[in-house]
XYZ file of C-alpha atoms in Angstrom:
636
model
C 19.392 -21.720 38.850
C 23.924 -23.041 33.800
C 23.336 -20.117 35.513
C 26.688 -19.207 34.067
C 25.856 -15.528 34.138
C 28.065 -12.802 35.139
C 25.741 -10.822 33.600
C 25.251 -7.072 33.497
C 21.827 -6.117 34.847
C 22.078 -2.623 33.983
C 21.468 -3.459 30.378
C 18.164 -4.804 30.032
C 16.756 -2.584 32.899
C 17.634 0.772 31.320
C 16.088 1.279 27.941
C 18.871 3.066 26.041
C 17.317 2.496 22.739
C 14.376 3.935 20.626
C 14.049 3.376 16.937
C 17.241 5.067 16.328
C 18.947 2.121 18.096
C 17.619 -0.346 15.807
C 20.317 -1.771 13.469
C 18.838 -4.911 12.041
C 15.467 -6.284 11.383
C 14.260 -9.976 11.243
C 13.493 -11.704 7.921
C 10.559 -13.716 7.440
C 12.753 -16.726 7.831
C 13.787 -15.587 11.285
C 10.158 -15.084 12.311
C 9.182 -18.711 11.150
C 12.062 -20.265 13.196
C 10.839 -18.228 16.333
C 7.201 -19.049 15.942
C 8.326 -22.795 15.349
C 10.056 -22.771 18.731
C 6.972 -21.484 20.513
C 4.830 -23.882 18.451
C 6.957 -27.021 19.256
C 7.260 -26.083 22.760
C 3.523 -25.685 23.224
C 2.796 -28.901 21.358
C 5.011 -31.004 23.588
C 3.179 -29.519 26.700
C -0.100 -30.124 25.116
C 0.859 -33.783 24.076
C 1.644 -34.646 27.653
C -1.593 -32.716 28.971
C -3.973 -34.579 26.623
C -2.245 -37.872 26.984
C -4.466 -39.451 29.683
C -6.628 -36.474 29.965
C -9.103 -37.032 32.972
C -6.918 -39.424 34.415
C -4.092 -37.379 35.824
C -3.345 -37.572 39.587
C -1.533 -35.197 41.487
C 1.559 -37.206 41.638
C 1.500 -37.204 37.751
C 1.055 -33.515 37.617
C 3.752 -32.308 40.081
C 6.310 -35.192 40.165
C 5.894 -36.867 36.766
C 4.716 -40.013 38.629
C 8.338 -40.525 39.617
C 9.262 -42.367 36.417
C 11.637 -39.939 34.603
C 14.738 -41.162 33.147
C 18.389 -39.930 33.797
C 18.795 -38.197 30.404
C 15.758 -35.840 30.450
C 16.378 -35.035 34.096
C 19.810 -33.967 33.315
C 18.975 -31.680 30.551
C 16.200 -30.120 32.460
C 18.452 -29.718 35.337
C 20.841 -27.688 33.048
C 18.068 -25.768 31.342
C 16.355 -24.626 34.506
C 18.962 -21.952 35.312
C 20.392 -21.452 31.994
C 18.140 -18.432 31.327
C 18.415 -15.829 28.701
C 20.051 -13.507 31.095
C 22.999 -16.261 31.218
C 23.198 -16.532 27.290
C 23.787 -12.690 27.198
C 25.679 -12.121 30.208
C 28.624 -14.816 29.985
C 30.138 -13.570 26.513
C 29.752 -9.890 27.691
C 31.721 -10.607 30.808
C 34.655 -12.330 28.675
C 34.561 -9.472 26.217
C 34.918 -6.986 28.863
C 37.223 -8.603 31.370
C 38.820 -11.877 30.064
C 38.582 -15.443 30.696
C 39.052 -15.257 34.507
C 35.270 -16.129 34.794
C 36.030 -19.478 33.079
C 37.514 -20.788 36.463
C 33.944 -20.889 37.798
C 33.845 -24.210 36.042
C 36.036 -25.606 39.087
C 33.362 -24.916 41.417
C 31.024 -27.362 39.426
C 32.650 -30.558 40.476
C 32.007 -30.049 44.384
C 28.977 -28.268 43.628
C 27.457 -31.181 41.838
C 29.123 -34.081 43.782
C 27.878 -32.845 47.151
C 24.078 -32.856 46.240
C 24.588 -36.042 44.612
C 25.842 -37.856 47.652
C 24.384 -35.974 50.331
C 21.134 -34.074 49.436
C 19.575 -36.329 47.012
C 19.910 -39.573 49.166
C 18.378 -37.800 52.100
C 15.591 -36.194 50.190
C 14.775 -39.242 47.889
C 14.718 -41.754 50.803
C 11.942 -39.448 52.679
C 9.725 -39.705 49.625
C 9.405 -35.976 49.444
C 7.362 -33.857 46.993
C 8.401 -30.220 48.285
C 11.784 -29.889 49.553
C 10.444 -27.692 52.364
C 8.562 -30.766 53.616
C 12.022 -31.816 54.888
C 12.078 -28.944 57.258
C 8.885 -30.085 58.955
C 10.210 -33.524 59.285
C 13.293 -32.033 60.688
C 12.206 -29.248 62.729
C 8.362 -28.430 62.726
C 5.619 -26.961 60.557
C 6.560 -23.389 61.470
C 10.108 -23.822 59.877
C 8.591 -25.482 56.873
C 6.226 -22.644 56.163
C 9.059 -20.029 56.782
C 11.233 -21.810 54.089
C 8.182 -21.901 51.757
C 7.299 -18.396 52.081
C 10.832 -17.229 51.470
C 11.184 -19.358 48.259
C 7.822 -18.167 46.892
C 8.994 -14.267 47.484
C 12.295 -15.075 45.794
C 10.900 -16.514 42.581
C 7.867 -14.245 42.207
C 10.343 -11.431 42.365
C 12.687 -13.127 39.728
C 10.341 -14.451 37.202
C 9.126 -11.348 36.117
C 12.803 -9.920 35.573
C 13.863 -12.961 33.776
C 10.881 -12.504 31.351
C 11.230 -8.833 30.818
C 14.806 -8.063 30.721
C 15.828 -10.098 27.636
C 12.763 -8.918 25.679
C 13.760 -5.370 26.393
C 17.495 -6.109 25.122
C 16.067 -7.749 22.210
C 13.684 -4.962 21.356
C 16.631 -2.487 21.755
C 18.863 -4.141 19.144
C 16.406 -5.704 16.772
C 13.161 -3.803 17.159
C 11.354 -6.979 17.990
C 8.245 -5.836 19.493
C 8.699 -5.710 23.466
C 5.161 -6.634 24.718
C 4.388 -8.862 22.194
C 7.201 -11.350 23.112
C 6.685 -10.795 26.894
C 2.925 -11.914 26.418
C 3.685 -14.523 23.927
C 6.347 -16.154 26.071
C 4.441 -15.773 29.410
C 1.054 -17.224 27.935
C 2.652 -19.997 26.114
C 4.794 -21.169 29.010
C 1.854 -20.962 31.520
C -0.550 -22.853 29.180
C 1.956 -25.976 29.011
C 3.128 -25.925 32.428
C -0.478 -25.645 33.864
C -1.907 -28.365 31.758
C 1.119 -30.753 31.195
C 2.816 -30.498 34.607
C 6.238 -31.633 35.496
C 6.660 -34.279 32.618
C 5.668 -31.486 30.081
C 8.169 -28.926 31.518
C 11.040 -31.515 31.504
C 10.591 -32.652 27.953
C 10.185 -29.211 26.667
C 13.375 -28.254 28.893
C 15.168 -31.037 26.771
C 13.926 -29.492 23.560
C 14.853 -26.084 24.628
C 18.237 -27.358 25.834
C 19.118 -28.595 22.337
C 17.942 -25.385 20.662
C 20.310 -23.211 23.022
C 23.147 -25.453 21.901
C 22.384 -25.124 18.323
C 22.139 -21.246 18.531
C 25.357 -20.856 20.398
C 27.318 -23.178 18.227
C 26.032 -21.285 15.036
C 27.392 -18.057 16.436
C 30.841 -19.618 17.181
C 31.248 -21.350 13.839
C 29.972 -18.379 11.762
C 31.921 -15.918 13.914
C 35.272 -17.553 13.870
C 35.049 -18.369 10.381
C 34.597 -14.716 9.567
C 37.638 -13.696 11.754
C 40.152 -16.344 10.571
C 39.441 -19.289 12.904
C 39.501 -20.146 16.609
C 43.400 -20.033 16.315
C 43.471 -16.580 15.273
C 40.762 -15.877 17.951
C 43.082 -17.300 20.500
C 45.900 -15.275 19.263
C 44.293 -11.890 19.156
C 42.811 -12.342 22.823
C 46.297 -13.315 24.098
C 47.851 -10.110 22.405
C 45.231 -7.999 24.155
C 45.336 -9.656 27.571
C 41.954 -11.351 27.365
C 43.451 -14.753 28.278
C 43.431 -14.627 32.174
C 45.965 -16.619 34.167
C 45.101 -17.946 37.627
C 44.681 -15.185 40.203
C 45.516 -16.623 43.295
C 44.920 -13.530 45.399
C 42.972 -14.824 48.507
C 41.194 -11.330 49.121
C 37.379 -12.024 49.261
C 36.970 -8.470 48.347
C 38.444 -8.889 45.003
C 35.518 -9.672 42.524
C 36.971 -12.610 40.564
C 40.010 -14.863 41.643
C 40.599 -18.392 41.356
C 39.652 -18.939 44.994
C 36.410 -16.765 44.732
C 35.129 -18.606 41.540
C 36.280 -21.940 42.571
C 35.279 -22.147 46.130
C 32.832 -19.259 46.690
C 31.102 -20.736 43.438
C 30.633 -23.966 45.206
C 28.183 -22.316 47.862
C 26.181 -20.886 44.966
C 26.004 -24.064 43.110
C 24.833 -25.918 46.266
C 22.025 -23.265 46.824
C 20.833 -24.243 43.358
C 21.574 -27.894 42.745
C 21.300 -28.925 46.477
C 18.185 -27.418 47.930
C 16.334 -25.162 45.470
C 12.690 -26.681 44.812
C 13.101 -26.390 41.122
C 16.145 -28.778 41.050
C 15.130 -30.893 44.103
C 11.813 -31.755 42.201
C 13.389 -33.020 39.212
C 15.614 -35.333 41.398
C 12.655 -36.627 43.006
C 10.856 -37.286 39.705
C 13.502 -39.766 38.882
C 12.273 -43.528 38.803
C 15.066 -44.502 41.247
C 17.762 -42.970 43.461
C 20.511 -44.066 41.231
C 19.157 -42.539 38.403
C 18.811 -39.258 40.424
C 22.385 -39.217 41.277
C 23.484 -40.193 37.587
C 21.407 -37.226 36.246
C 23.441 -34.877 38.681
C 26.579 -36.386 37.483
C 25.452 -35.777 33.904
C 24.942 -32.229 34.531
C 28.736 -31.631 35.192
C 30.053 -32.160 31.531
C 27.026 -30.277 30.182
C 27.714 -27.285 32.609
C 31.268 -27.206 31.312
C 30.446 -27.391 27.434
C 27.971 -24.557 28.231
C 30.542 -22.451 29.998
C 33.043 -22.879 27.258
C 30.528 -22.162 24.788
C 29.781 -18.775 26.213
C 33.536 -17.990 26.905
C 34.155 -18.717 23.255
C 31.376 -16.394 21.813
C 32.843 -13.754 24.117
C 36.434 -14.320 22.569
C 35.090 -14.356 19.002
C 33.080 -11.332 19.759
C 36.272 -9.499 20.978
C 38.399 -10.607 18.077
C 35.582 -9.433 15.656
C 35.240 -6.056 17.141
C 39.096 -5.577 16.985
C 38.828 -5.996 13.186
C 35.569 -4.394 12.777
C 35.214 -1.736 15.273
C 31.847 -1.149 17.012
C 29.889 2.013 15.780
C 29.286 4.627 18.133
C 25.704 3.675 18.510
C 26.878 0.302 19.613
C 29.507 1.452 22.190
C 26.811 3.442 24.079
C 24.715 0.335 24.364
C 24.383 -1.251 27.552
C 26.874 -4.491 27.926
C 24.085 -6.896 27.846
C 23.203 -5.786 24.226
C 26.667 -6.512 23.006
C 25.874 -10.242 21.970
C 23.004 -9.257 20.311
C 24.579 -6.552 18.423
C 27.291 -9.189 17.428
C 24.837 -11.740 16.548
C 23.064 -9.328 14.098
C 26.385 -8.397 12.698
C 27.822 -11.728 12.198
C 24.681 -13.422 11.151
C 23.241 -10.939 8.724
C 22.835 -12.264 5.166
C 22.334 -15.756 6.578
C 18.533 -15.853 6.731
C 17.317 -18.033 9.653
C 20.501 -18.139 11.630
C 19.516 -14.756 13.568
C 16.177 -16.374 14.215
C 17.947 -19.590 15.531
C 19.881 -17.549 18.158
C 16.735 -15.578 19.231
C 14.946 -18.844 19.498
C 18.026 -20.014 21.662
C 17.701 -16.795 23.845
C 14.121 -17.488 24.418
C 14.483 -21.223 25.007
C 16.505 -19.997 27.839
C 13.744 -17.896 29.091
C 10.875 -20.372 28.592
C 12.989 -23.230 30.672
C 13.650 -20.796 33.485
C 10.170 -19.521 33.570
C 8.246 -22.832 33.298
C 10.552 -24.368 36.270
C 9.524 -21.347 38.182
C 5.896 -21.828 37.629
C 5.881 -25.646 38.254
C 8.133 -25.275 41.388
C 5.930 -22.541 42.893
C 2.750 -24.564 42.245
C 4.114 -27.459 43.881
C 5.261 -25.885 47.175
C 1.988 -23.776 47.268
C -0.049 -26.823 46.800
C 2.003 -29.162 48.869
C 3.294 -26.801 51.677
C 0.396 -24.284 52.025
C -2.753 -26.073 51.045
C -2.729 -29.759 51.118
C -1.556 -30.022 54.951
C -4.557 -27.702 55.932
C -7.073 -29.394 53.859
C -5.951 -33.240 53.300
C -9.688 -34.376 52.982
C -9.987 -32.767 49.490
C -10.138 -35.422 46.561
C -7.462 -36.195 44.348
C -9.185 -34.788 41.271
C -9.867 -31.686 43.149
C -6.305 -31.389 44.057
C -5.156 -31.789 40.517
C -7.361 -29.235 39.181
C -6.491 -26.863 41.761
C -2.566 -27.281 41.152
C -3.470 -26.525 37.428
C -5.214 -23.312 38.285
C -2.465 -22.367 40.626
C 0.343 -23.010 37.954
C -1.623 -20.680 35.485
C -2.212 -18.100 38.272
C 1.464 -17.703 38.589
C 1.962 -17.433 34.982
C -0.487 -14.462 34.970
C 1.356 -12.975 38.043
C 4.526 -13.283 35.953
C 3.069 -11.130 33.314
C 2.195 -8.697 36.117
C 5.723 -8.898 37.488
C 7.145 -8.127 34.071
C 4.984 -4.820 33.848
C 6.081 -3.938 37.312
C 9.655 -4.510 36.162
C 9.223 -2.021 33.300
C 8.089 0.677 35.498
C 11.130 0.276 38.151
C 13.921 1.487 36.028
C 17.320 1.402 38.241
C 15.412 -0.014 40.946
C 15.013 -3.227 39.179
C 18.845 -3.828 39.788
C 17.614 -4.327 43.563
C 14.835 -6.862 42.445
C 17.753 -8.981 40.724
C 19.947 -8.964 43.779
C 17.013 -9.905 45.939
C 16.994 -13.196 44.081
C 20.557 -13.987 44.995
C 20.223 -12.848 48.580
C 17.882 -15.477 49.534
C 19.696 -18.463 48.121
C 22.352 -18.443 50.752
C 20.101 -18.305 53.808
C 17.913 -21.253 52.658
C 20.967 -23.279 51.803
C 22.269 -22.642 55.471
C 18.670 -23.603 56.999
C 18.983 -26.947 55.302
C 22.598 -27.523 56.157
C 21.742 -26.672 59.751
C 19.083 -29.369 59.972
C 21.000 -32.153 58.052
C 24.582 -31.790 59.633
C 23.856 -30.465 63.122
C 21.562 -32.876 65.020
C 21.638 -30.476 68.023
C 19.839 -27.790 66.219
C 16.281 -27.110 67.094
C 13.061 -25.097 65.659
C 13.703 -21.845 67.390
C 17.414 -21.925 66.390
C 16.423 -22.636 62.856
C 13.868 -19.639 62.559
C 16.286 -17.155 64.325
C 19.093 -18.463 62.049
C 16.968 -18.021 58.839
C 15.975 -14.534 59.953
C 19.747 -13.332 61.010
C 20.800 -14.884 57.437
C 18.271 -12.973 55.653
C 18.861 -9.795 57.639
C 22.611 -10.155 56.886
C 22.040 -11.032 53.063
C 19.840 -7.671 52.595
C 21.994 -5.675 54.735
C 25.119 -6.586 52.385
C 23.212 -6.724 49.189
C 21.327 -3.592 49.499
C 24.096 -1.786 50.926
C 26.633 -2.655 48.021
C 23.783 -1.413 45.728
C 23.492 1.856 47.434
C 27.259 2.295 47.943
C 27.587 1.597 44.091
C 24.643 4.183 43.324
C 26.380 6.761 45.275
C 29.984 6.304 43.693
C 30.495 9.015 41.151
C 33.691 7.646 39.996
C 34.613 4.093 39.010
C 37.132 2.145 37.048
C 36.892 -1.042 35.259
C 40.026 -3.192 35.793
C 40.282 -6.782 34.776
C 38.671 -8.077 37.986
C 36.321 -5.385 38.683
C 33.037 -3.908 36.862
C 31.616 -0.443 36.432
C 28.180 -1.539 37.085
C 26.325 -4.058 39.046
C 26.453 -7.652 37.879
C 24.700 -10.515 39.269
C 26.222 -14.078 39.944
C 26.728 -17.079 37.746
C 23.435 -18.338 38.842
C 21.506 -16.284 36.599
C 19.372 -16.559 38.673
C 18.588 -18.168 39.320
C 20.048 -19.773 41.244
C 21.524 -17.334 41.912
C 21.609 -14.002 40.729
C 23.157 -11.302 43.059
C 24.653 -8.031 42.581
C 28.151 -6.875 43.428
C 29.485 -3.225 44.271
C 31.267 -0.893 42.085
C 35.068 -1.068 42.189
C 36.117 2.545 42.808
C 39.581 4.198 42.521
C 40.046 4.425 46.399
C 39.946 1.398 48.570
C 36.783 1.290 50.588
C 37.210 1.067 54.362
C 34.638 0.244 57.346
C 31.240 -0.710 55.987
C 32.041 0.265 52.404
C 34.851 -2.522 52.719
C 32.249 -4.997 53.880
C 29.991 -3.839 50.981
C 32.633 -4.522 48.403
C 32.544 -8.379 49.265
C 32.667 -10.360 46.165
C 29.225 -11.407 45.069
C 30.632 -15.062 44.675
C 30.962 -15.127 48.433
C 27.331 -14.031 49.234
C 25.977 -17.583 49.409
C 28.800 -18.629 51.737
C 28.626 -15.784 53.922
C 24.842 -15.821 54.484
C 24.810 -19.526 54.842
C 27.272 -19.616 57.510
C 25.473 -16.850 59.380
C 22.374 -19.171 59.384
C 24.417 -21.856 60.932
C 26.218 -20.067 63.422
C 23.424 -18.072 64.816
C 21.103 -21.229 64.430
C 23.714 -23.240 66.609
C 24.026 -20.559 69.104
C 20.352 -20.077 69.591
C 19.718 -23.949 69.744
C 22.415 -24.398 72.389
C 20.829 -21.623 74.591
C 17.367 -23.058 74.306
C 18.517 -26.600 75.236
C 19.241 -28.258 71.872
C 16.881 -30.992 71.139
C 16.409 -32.244 74.585
C 12.725 -33.039 75.136
C 12.369 -33.387 71.425
C 12.159 -36.260 69.139
C 14.887 -36.307 66.218
C 14.088 -38.266 62.992
C 17.517 -39.783 62.450
C 16.621 -40.049 58.748
C 16.782 -36.447 58.381
C 20.291 -36.307 59.542
C 23.438 -36.797 57.223
C 26.060 -38.628 59.452
C 28.987 -36.497 58.774
C 31.230 -37.830 61.677
C 30.732 -41.534 61.088
C 31.545 -40.753 57.350
C 34.676 -38.941 58.228
C 35.826 -41.470 60.651
C 35.120 -44.243 58.514
C 38.197 -42.868 56.346
C 40.453 -43.705 59.490
C 42.441 -47.037 59.770
C 40.362 -49.760 61.476
C 42.722 -49.719 64.460
C 42.041 -45.984 65.090
C 38.568 -46.544 64.979
C 38.519 -49.046 67.471
C 40.078 -46.728 70.129
C 37.599 -44.045 69.538
C 35.294 -43.444 72.526
C 32.274 -42.401 70.634
C 30.237 -45.254 71.735
C 29.689 -43.950 75.311
C 27.758 -40.983 74.187
C 25.109 -42.800 72.097
C 22.254 -42.000 74.771
C 22.505 -38.176 74.839
C 19.638 -37.811 72.544
C 16.167 -39.333 72.304
C 15.336 -40.982 69.167
C 12.390 -42.674 68.377
C 12.317 -44.306 65.080
C 8.887 -45.937 65.586
C 7.050 -42.756 64.985
C 8.502 -41.844 61.933
C 7.097 -43.609 58.965
C 7.353 -42.289 55.463
C 4.996 -39.536 54.671
C 3.298 -38.335 51.578
C 3.525 -34.649 50.842
C 0.368 -33.586 52.679
C 1.572 -35.364 55.973
C -0.515 -38.399 55.808
C 1.532 -41.620 56.635
C 2.269 -44.067 54.169
C 1.650 -47.644 54.427
C 4.162 -49.812 56.503
C 5.102 -51.995 53.495
C 8.714 -50.985 53.550
C 8.926 -50.502 57.258
C 11.043 -53.654 57.723
C 13.537 -52.519 54.988
C 13.629 -49.102 56.699
C 14.320 -50.180 60.181
C 17.156 -52.507 58.887
C 18.675 -49.333 56.886
C 18.438 -46.967 59.697
C 20.333 -49.505 61.913
C 23.086 -50.104 59.551
C 26.623 -49.957 60.903
C 27.535 -47.483 63.468
C 25.712 -44.590 61.925
C 23.204 -43.883 64.835
C 26.046 -44.116 67.431
C 27.947 -41.393 65.612
C 24.997 -39.215 64.811
C 24.035 -39.148 68.475
C 27.655 -38.555 69.576
C 27.539 -35.356 67.292
C 24.538 -34.090 69.156
C 26.420 -34.232 72.377
C 28.987 -31.843 70.905
């Protein structure tokens, strides 16, 4: 969780196909290319696994020894939430509703700039391994465990879906064996993730990202050539109203507008690129803080290119089917299958190219699933096991982390089977993934930006955010299923769609757009899915602050100033110097007890680091006026 997935969740979940739906079959060359993808991914993972076999430490396995460069980290950040669901969903969205979805790219700027300059510096300077260790440093162990358990439930539910859904869509269109692809992907991914650790995951992500780009590029080039070029594609799309203008309607209940995509999308980006363990772990594996920030910058153009390629495939597909109408069989297929039908139609007669696109599709699945395995193993080891059993040796911890990663791989296969038995209820499972992203974002923002927030406020706020998220999310699904008549205007949908964060990061469902305007609670349930993260994270912050103030704030508790981002001093620094001198902030600097002496850096299991950098840390923590203004914020 790029997560550019305005994807139809109804497609892969409801099998609409049997043998009669199969329109094309793979050639032997296509199968060779697909097998090569799996073999090379496994080889990269095994190379890093056997390189230094027996000498691996827990730091090497979970954090790539914190020596990764900017380029591989950037591509891994991109690949982590660019799942197969996104590759199928974005072109389908453009084909059905036009290019309004492209304005999501406007949210990438703030969605990546804020993590680069706020979240990454705070996390990196604390030398964390798990993002949820921050919650213990800022609040207490109970808040850390709550955040960890929430994340684990979120990812366990999702990873089975992201494995099963593309396999089912592929089976419906090409006849590719469903459970063979599920088992192959799951086992290959589990093996190289468990044995090779984060370094293997990152380098396989790099390879798989290149495969994804090549597969999409092949479809665009061949497809546009068959319909008369990209100029003709644009002309046809314009004539049929598929090139959308800027829709400035501020109504948050309209599914896609400029404001919804450009600003609501920022919160979904932050829930992925700011606080999600899969991404934070990559930042922290960088050799320097500067490399971590640069990798976040580098994702921005890559995200834009990926989004544009998905949009182009959708426009080329629309033009193609204007000239060569779909068969009755194809029009009755679920929307997520449109892209696969299009690929098989356009690339038939070109041996190897259909296989390249399928390799592209499964590269998306591999990158997302391997990131899920690795991040789940990390938080389980660092947040739930090592803090309680710190005496275990490094070798024991390394072996156990491999077993945990492989265990999550087997659990993923089990969840894929559960997904196959859920039918329409699976749409709710997809929605649950996105429901959790917003509250977790709110929890981190509460701790980082509000020094007065205390542990009771954090826990109650998280619970309130989750309740609000599930209430609106499940309510929208139930109201959608209860609607007997629905329309499909250019900004609406006749079936639930997850967010651009394909996940990952993160996939939420939106309600049906009915002919009559909903009122009362139904109106609330029709909130655009793009605002889910913003709404839920705001709920956590507001409730958390209220409870914190009612329970005395941080009085009597010690606050680590390095866990706070000084918002107020950063804003005041923008004022003219003459204005800054007149501010009375200094008089409030004693409102909160802050003992920096007790906050040495910690390893991930809570054992204190040495004091070799203590002098530098003390100097950096007292630079400028940050402590003064930070404490001023606490006084409210």
